[in-house]
PDB file of C-alpha atoms in Angstrom:
ATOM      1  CA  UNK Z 803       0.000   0.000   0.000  1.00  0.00           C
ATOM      2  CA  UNK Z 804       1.665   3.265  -0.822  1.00  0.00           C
ATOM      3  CA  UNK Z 805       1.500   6.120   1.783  1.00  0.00           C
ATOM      4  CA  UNK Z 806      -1.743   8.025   2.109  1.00  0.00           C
ATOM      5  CA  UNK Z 807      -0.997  11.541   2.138  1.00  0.00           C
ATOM      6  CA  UNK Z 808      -4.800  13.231   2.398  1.00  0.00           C
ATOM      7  CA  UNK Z 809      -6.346  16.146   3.038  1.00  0.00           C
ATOM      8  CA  UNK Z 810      -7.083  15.409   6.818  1.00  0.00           C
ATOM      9  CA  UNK Z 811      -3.275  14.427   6.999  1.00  0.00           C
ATOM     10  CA  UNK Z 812      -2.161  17.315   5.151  1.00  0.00           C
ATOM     11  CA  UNK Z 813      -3.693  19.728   7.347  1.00  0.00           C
ATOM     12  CA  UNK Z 814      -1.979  18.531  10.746  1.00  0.00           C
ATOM     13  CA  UNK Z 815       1.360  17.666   8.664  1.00  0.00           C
ATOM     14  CA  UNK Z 816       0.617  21.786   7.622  1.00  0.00           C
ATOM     15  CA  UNK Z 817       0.212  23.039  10.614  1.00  0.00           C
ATOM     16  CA  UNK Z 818       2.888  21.705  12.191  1.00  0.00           C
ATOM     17  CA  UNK Z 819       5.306  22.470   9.697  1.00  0.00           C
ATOM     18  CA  UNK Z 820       4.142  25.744   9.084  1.00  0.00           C
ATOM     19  CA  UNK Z 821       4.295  26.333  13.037  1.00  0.00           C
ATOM     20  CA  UNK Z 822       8.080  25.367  12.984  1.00  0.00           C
ATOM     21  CA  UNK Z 823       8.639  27.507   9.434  1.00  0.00           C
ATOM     22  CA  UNK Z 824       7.232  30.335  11.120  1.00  0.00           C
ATOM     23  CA  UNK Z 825       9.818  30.316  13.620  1.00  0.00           C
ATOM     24  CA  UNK Z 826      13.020  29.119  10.725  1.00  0.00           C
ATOM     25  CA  UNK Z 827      12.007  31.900   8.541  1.00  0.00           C
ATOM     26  CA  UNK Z 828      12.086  34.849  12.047  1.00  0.00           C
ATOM     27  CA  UNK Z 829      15.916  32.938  12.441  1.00  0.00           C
ATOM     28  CA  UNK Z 830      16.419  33.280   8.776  1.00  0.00           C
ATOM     29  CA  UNK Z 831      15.510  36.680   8.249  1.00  0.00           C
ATOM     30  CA  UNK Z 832      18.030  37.834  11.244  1.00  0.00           C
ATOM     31  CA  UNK Z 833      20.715  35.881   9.414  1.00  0.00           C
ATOM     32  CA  UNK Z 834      19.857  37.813   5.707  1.00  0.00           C
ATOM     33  CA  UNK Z 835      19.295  40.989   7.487  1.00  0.00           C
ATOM     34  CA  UNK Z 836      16.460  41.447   4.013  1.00  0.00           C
ATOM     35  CA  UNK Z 837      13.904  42.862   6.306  1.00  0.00           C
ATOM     36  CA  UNK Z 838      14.843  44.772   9.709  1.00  0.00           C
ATOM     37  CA  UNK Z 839      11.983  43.708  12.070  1.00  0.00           C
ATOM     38  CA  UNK Z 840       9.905  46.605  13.285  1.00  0.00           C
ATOM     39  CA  UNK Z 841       8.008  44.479  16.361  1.00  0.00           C
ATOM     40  CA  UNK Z 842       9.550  43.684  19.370  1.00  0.00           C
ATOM     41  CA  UNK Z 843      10.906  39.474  19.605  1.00  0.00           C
ATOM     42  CA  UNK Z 844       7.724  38.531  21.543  1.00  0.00           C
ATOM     43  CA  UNK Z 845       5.529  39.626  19.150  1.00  0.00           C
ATOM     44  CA  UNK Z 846       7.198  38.435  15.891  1.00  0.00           C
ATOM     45  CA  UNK Z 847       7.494  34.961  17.705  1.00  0.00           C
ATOM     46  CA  UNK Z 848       3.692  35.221  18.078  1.00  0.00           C
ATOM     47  CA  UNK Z 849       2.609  36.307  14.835  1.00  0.00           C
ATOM     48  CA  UNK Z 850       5.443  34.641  12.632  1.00  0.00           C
ATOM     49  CA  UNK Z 851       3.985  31.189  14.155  1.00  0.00           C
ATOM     50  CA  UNK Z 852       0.173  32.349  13.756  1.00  0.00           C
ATOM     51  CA  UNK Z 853       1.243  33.206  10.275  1.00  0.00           C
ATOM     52  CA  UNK Z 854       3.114  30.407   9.690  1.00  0.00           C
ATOM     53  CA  UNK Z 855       0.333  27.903  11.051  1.00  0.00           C
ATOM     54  CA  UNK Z 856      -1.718  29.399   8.626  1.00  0.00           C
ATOM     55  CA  UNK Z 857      -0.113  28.947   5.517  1.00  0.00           C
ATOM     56  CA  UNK Z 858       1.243  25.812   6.659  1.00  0.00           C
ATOM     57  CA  UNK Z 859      -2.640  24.216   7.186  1.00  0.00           C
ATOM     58  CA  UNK Z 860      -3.202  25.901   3.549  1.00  0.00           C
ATOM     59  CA  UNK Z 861      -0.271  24.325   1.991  1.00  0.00           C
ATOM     60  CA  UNK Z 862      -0.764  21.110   3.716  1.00  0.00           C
ATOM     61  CA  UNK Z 863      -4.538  20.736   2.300  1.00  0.00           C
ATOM     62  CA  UNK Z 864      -3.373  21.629  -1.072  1.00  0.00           C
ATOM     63  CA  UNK Z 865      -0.510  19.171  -1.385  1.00  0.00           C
ATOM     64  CA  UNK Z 866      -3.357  16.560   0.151  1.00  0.00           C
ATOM     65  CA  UNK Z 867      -6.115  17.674  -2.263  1.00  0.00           C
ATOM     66  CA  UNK Z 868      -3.559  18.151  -4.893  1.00  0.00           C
ATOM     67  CA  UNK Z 869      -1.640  14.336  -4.649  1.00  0.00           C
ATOM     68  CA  UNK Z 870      -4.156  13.089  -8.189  1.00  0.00           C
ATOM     69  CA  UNK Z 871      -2.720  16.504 -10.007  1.00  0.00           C
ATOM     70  CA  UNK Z 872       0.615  17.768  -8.738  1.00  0.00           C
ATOM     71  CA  UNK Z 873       3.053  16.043 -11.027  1.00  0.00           C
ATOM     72  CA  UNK Z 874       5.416  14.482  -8.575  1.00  0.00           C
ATOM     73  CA  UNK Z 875       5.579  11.531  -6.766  1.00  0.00           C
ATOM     74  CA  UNK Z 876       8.327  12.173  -4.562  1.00  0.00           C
ATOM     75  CA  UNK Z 877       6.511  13.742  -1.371  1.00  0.00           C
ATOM     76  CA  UNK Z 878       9.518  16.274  -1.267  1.00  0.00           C
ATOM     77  CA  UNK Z 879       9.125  17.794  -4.800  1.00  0.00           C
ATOM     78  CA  UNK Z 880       4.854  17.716  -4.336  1.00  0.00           C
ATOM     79  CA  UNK Z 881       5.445  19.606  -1.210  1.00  0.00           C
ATOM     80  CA  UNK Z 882       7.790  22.637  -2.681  1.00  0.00           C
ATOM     81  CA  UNK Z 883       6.025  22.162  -5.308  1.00  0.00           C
ATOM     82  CA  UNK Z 884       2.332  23.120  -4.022  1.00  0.00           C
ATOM     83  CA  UNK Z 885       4.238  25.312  -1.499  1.00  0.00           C
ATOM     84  CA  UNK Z 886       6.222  27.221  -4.028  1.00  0.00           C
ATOM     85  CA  UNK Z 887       2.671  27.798  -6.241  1.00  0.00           C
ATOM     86  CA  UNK Z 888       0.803  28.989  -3.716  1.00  0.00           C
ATOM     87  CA  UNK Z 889       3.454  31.746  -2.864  1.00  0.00           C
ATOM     88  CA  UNK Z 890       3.546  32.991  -6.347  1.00  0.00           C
ATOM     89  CA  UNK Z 891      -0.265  33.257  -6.797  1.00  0.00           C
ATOM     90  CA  UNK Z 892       0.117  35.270  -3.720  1.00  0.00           C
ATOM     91  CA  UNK Z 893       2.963  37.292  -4.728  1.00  0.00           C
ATOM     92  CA  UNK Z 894       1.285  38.022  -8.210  1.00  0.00           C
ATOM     93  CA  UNK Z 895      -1.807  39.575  -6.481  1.00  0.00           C
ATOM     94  CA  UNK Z 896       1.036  41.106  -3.965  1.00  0.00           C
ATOM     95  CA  UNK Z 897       1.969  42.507  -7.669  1.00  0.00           C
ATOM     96  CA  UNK Z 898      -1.597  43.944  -8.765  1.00  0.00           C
ATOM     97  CA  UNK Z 899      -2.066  45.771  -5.463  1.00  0.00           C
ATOM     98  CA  UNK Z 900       1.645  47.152  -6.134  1.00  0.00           C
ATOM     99  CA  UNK Z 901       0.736  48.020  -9.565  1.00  0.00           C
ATOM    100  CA  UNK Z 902      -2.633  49.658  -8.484  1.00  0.00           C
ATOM    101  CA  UNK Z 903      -1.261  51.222  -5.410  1.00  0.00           C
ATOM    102  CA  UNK Z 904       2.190  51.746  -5.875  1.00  0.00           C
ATOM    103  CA  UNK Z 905       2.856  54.240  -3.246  1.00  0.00           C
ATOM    104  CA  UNK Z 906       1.264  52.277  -0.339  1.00  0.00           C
ATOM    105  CA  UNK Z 907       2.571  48.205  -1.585  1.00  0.00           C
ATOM    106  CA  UNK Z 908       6.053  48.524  -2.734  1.00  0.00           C
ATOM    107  CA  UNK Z 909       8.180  45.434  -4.358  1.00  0.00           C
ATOM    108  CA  UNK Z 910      11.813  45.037  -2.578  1.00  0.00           C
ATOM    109  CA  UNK Z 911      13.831  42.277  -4.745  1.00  0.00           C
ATOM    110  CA  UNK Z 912      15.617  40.685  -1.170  1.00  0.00           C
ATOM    111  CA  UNK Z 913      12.585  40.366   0.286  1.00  0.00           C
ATOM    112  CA  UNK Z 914      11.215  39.151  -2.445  1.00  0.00           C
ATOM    113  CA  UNK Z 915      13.933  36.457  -3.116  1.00  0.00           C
ATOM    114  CA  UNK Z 916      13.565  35.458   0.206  1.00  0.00           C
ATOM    115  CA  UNK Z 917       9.835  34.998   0.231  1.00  0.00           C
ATOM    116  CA  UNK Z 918      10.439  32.651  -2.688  1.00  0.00           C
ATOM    117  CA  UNK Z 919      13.352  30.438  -0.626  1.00  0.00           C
ATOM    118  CA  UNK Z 920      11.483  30.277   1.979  1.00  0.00           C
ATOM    119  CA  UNK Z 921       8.216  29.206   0.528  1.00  0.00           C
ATOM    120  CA  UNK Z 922       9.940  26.397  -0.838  1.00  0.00           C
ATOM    121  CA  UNK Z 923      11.295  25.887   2.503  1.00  0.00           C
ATOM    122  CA  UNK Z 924       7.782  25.439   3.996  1.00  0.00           C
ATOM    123  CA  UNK Z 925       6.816  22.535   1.634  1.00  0.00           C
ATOM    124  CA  UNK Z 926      10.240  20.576   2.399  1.00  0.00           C
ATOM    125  CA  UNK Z 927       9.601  21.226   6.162  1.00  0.00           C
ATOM    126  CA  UNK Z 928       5.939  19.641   5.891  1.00  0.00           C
ATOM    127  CA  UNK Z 929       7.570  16.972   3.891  1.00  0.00           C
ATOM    128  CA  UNK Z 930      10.052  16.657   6.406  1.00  0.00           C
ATOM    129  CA  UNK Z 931       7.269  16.633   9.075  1.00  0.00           C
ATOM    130  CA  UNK Z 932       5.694  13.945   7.054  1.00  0.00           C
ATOM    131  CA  UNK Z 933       8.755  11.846   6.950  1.00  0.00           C
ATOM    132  CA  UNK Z 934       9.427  11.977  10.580  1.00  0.00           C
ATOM    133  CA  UNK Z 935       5.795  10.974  11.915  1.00  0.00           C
ATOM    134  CA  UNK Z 936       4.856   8.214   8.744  1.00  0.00           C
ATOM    135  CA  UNK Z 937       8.539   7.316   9.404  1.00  0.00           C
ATOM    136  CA  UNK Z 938      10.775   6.414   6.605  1.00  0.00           C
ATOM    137  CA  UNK Z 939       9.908   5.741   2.777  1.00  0.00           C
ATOM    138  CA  UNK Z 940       8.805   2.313   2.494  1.00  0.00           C
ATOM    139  CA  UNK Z 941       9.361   0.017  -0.978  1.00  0.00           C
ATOM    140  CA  UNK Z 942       7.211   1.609  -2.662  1.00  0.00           C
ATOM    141  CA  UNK Z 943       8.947   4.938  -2.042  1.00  0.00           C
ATOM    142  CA  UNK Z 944       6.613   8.095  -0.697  1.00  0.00           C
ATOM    143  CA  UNK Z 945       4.158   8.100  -3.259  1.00  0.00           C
ATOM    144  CA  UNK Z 946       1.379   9.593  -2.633  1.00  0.00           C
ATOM    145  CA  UNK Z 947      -2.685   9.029  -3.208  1.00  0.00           C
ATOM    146  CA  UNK Z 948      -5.344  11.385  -2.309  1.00  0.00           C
TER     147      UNK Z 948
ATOM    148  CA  UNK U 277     -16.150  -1.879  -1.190  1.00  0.00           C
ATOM    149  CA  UNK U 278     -15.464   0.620   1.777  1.00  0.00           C
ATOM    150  CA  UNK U 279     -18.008   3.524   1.501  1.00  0.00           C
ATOM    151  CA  UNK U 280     -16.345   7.135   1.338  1.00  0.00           C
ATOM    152  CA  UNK U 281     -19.742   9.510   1.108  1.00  0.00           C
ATOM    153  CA  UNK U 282     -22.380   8.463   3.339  1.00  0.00           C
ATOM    154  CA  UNK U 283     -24.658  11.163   5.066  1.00  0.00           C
ATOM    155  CA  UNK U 284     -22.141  11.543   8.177  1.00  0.00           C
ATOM    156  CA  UNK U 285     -19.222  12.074   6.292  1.00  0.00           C
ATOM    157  CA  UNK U 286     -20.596  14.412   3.771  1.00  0.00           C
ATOM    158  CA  UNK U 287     -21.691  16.641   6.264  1.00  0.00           C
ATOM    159  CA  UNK U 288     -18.310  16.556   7.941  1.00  0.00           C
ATOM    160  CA  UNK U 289     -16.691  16.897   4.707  1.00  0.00           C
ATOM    161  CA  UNK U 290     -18.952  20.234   4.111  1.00  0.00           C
ATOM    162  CA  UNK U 291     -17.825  21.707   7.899  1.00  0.00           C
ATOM    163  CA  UNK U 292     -14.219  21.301   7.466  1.00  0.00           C
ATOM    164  CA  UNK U 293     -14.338  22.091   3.495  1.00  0.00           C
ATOM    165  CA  UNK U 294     -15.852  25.672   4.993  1.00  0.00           C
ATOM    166  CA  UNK U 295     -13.440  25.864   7.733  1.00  0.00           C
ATOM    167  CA  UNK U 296     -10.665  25.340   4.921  1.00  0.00           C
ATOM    168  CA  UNK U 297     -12.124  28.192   3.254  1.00  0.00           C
ATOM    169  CA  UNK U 298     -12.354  30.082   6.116  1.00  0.00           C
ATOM    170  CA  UNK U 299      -8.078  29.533   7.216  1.00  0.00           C
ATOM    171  CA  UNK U 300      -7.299  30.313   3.115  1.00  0.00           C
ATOM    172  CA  UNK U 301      -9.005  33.676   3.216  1.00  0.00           C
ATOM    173  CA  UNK U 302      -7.331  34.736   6.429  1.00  0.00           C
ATOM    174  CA  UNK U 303      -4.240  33.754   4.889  1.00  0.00           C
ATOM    175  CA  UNK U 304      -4.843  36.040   2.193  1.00  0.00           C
ATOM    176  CA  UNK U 305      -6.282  38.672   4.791  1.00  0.00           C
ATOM    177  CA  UNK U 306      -2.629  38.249   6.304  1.00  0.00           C
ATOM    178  CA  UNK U 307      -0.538  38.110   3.658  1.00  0.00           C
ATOM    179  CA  UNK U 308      -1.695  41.599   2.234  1.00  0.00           C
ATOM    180  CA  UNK U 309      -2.722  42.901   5.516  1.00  0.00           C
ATOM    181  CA  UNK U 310      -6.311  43.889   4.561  1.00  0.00           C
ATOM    182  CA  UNK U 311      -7.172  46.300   7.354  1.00  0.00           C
ATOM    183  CA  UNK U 312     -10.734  46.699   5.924  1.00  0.00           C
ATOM    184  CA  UNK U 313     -11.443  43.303   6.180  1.00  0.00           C
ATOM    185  CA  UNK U 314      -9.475  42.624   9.957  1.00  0.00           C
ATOM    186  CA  UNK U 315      -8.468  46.103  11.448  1.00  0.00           C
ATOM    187  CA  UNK U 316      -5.059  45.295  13.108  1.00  0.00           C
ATOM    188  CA  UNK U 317      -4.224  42.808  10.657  1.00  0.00           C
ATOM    189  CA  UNK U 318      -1.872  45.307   9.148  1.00  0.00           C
ATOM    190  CA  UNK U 319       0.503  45.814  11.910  1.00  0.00           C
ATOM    191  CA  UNK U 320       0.124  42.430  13.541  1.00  0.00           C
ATOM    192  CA  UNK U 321       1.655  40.944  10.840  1.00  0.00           C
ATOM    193  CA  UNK U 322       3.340  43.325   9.354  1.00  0.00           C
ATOM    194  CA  UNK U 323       7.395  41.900   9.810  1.00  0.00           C
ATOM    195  CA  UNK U 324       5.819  38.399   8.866  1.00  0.00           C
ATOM    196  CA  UNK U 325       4.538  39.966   5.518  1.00  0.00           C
ATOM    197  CA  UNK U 326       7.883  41.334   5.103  1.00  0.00           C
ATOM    198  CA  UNK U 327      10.006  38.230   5.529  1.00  0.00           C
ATOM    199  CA  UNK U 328       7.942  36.433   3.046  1.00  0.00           C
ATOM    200  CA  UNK U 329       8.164  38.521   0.761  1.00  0.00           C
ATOM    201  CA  UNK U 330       4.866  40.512   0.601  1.00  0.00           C
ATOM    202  CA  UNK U 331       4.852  43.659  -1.124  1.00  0.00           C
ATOM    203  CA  UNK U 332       4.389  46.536   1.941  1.00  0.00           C
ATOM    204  CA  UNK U 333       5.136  50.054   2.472  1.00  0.00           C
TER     205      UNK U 333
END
């Protein structure tokens, strides 16, 4: 039987991961220096896990919903995949509103590259997540079926 | 053969298909701090938007 990666699975795989990527992307941020926080350490710890959380239970559904579609077997790849995808659509409405309003939304490149690393860092941590509580790939490798 | 939609299910299916919907628009709410929408929103999350590359003033 190959692993069942679903929706239901997805979205506590998600939120864990995205919990923990909340938290790696505060730690990577200091170590770019892209963005200088604004909020005091308590706070971004609260709302960079909130946030995280958030898109992780998002991206988590969507690689589960997505397992017939995304073309990828390898859990890894499906998971930066989805992750990745979801960013962009974000970032292209991120690109509208800047377009529209540019004087209120502007677009800063090192942010921006870092927004893009570190989406695809949320769907290898939920794929890592995955790994560590289904435990290792079996035989058949970590396909996955919806 | 193991049934998937009976009654139950499909009404659980319908709750937590709403409740998805519900987490993916205040994801979006976040991620370009609509204040109309959530007021605080903006400034709650506003390094988070930044990391991730949001566009922001």
């Amino acid at each position: 039987m190959p692993l069942k990666f679903g929706v239901k699975d997805g979205i506590i795989v998600g939120a864990a991961g995205g919990v923990l990527w909340g938290l790696v992307s505060m730690a990577v941020n200091s170590a770019t220096g892209a963005f200088a926080p604004e909020a005091g350490l308590v706070h971004d710890a609260v709302s960079f896990t909130l946030g995280g959380g958030l898109f992780g239970v998002v991206a988590g559904a969507f690689i589960g919903a997505g397992a017939r579609f995304i073309p990828f077997g390898n859990i890894y790849a499906r998971s930066v995949f989805t992750s990745t995808l979801i960013w962009l659509l974000l970032r292209a409405g991120g690109a509208m509103l800047s377009a529209i309003e540019p004087e209120r939304y502007h677009v800063l490149t090192p942010e921006t590259l870092q927004g893009l690393l570190l989406s695809a860092l949320l769907g290898a941590m939920i794929a890592g997540v995955w790994s560590f509580w289904k435990g290792p790939s079996r035989e058949d490798g970590d396909t996955l079926k919806a | 053969m193991e049934r998937i939609l009976g009654r139950e299910n499909t009404g659980w299916m319908i709750i937590g298909a709403a409740a998805l919907v519900l987490i993916a628009s205040a994801m979006v709410v976040v991620a370009f701090g609509m204040e109309s929408v959530a007021p605080g929103v903006h400034d709650a999350f506003h390094d988070f938007r930044h990391v991730i590359g949001m566009p922001c003033h």
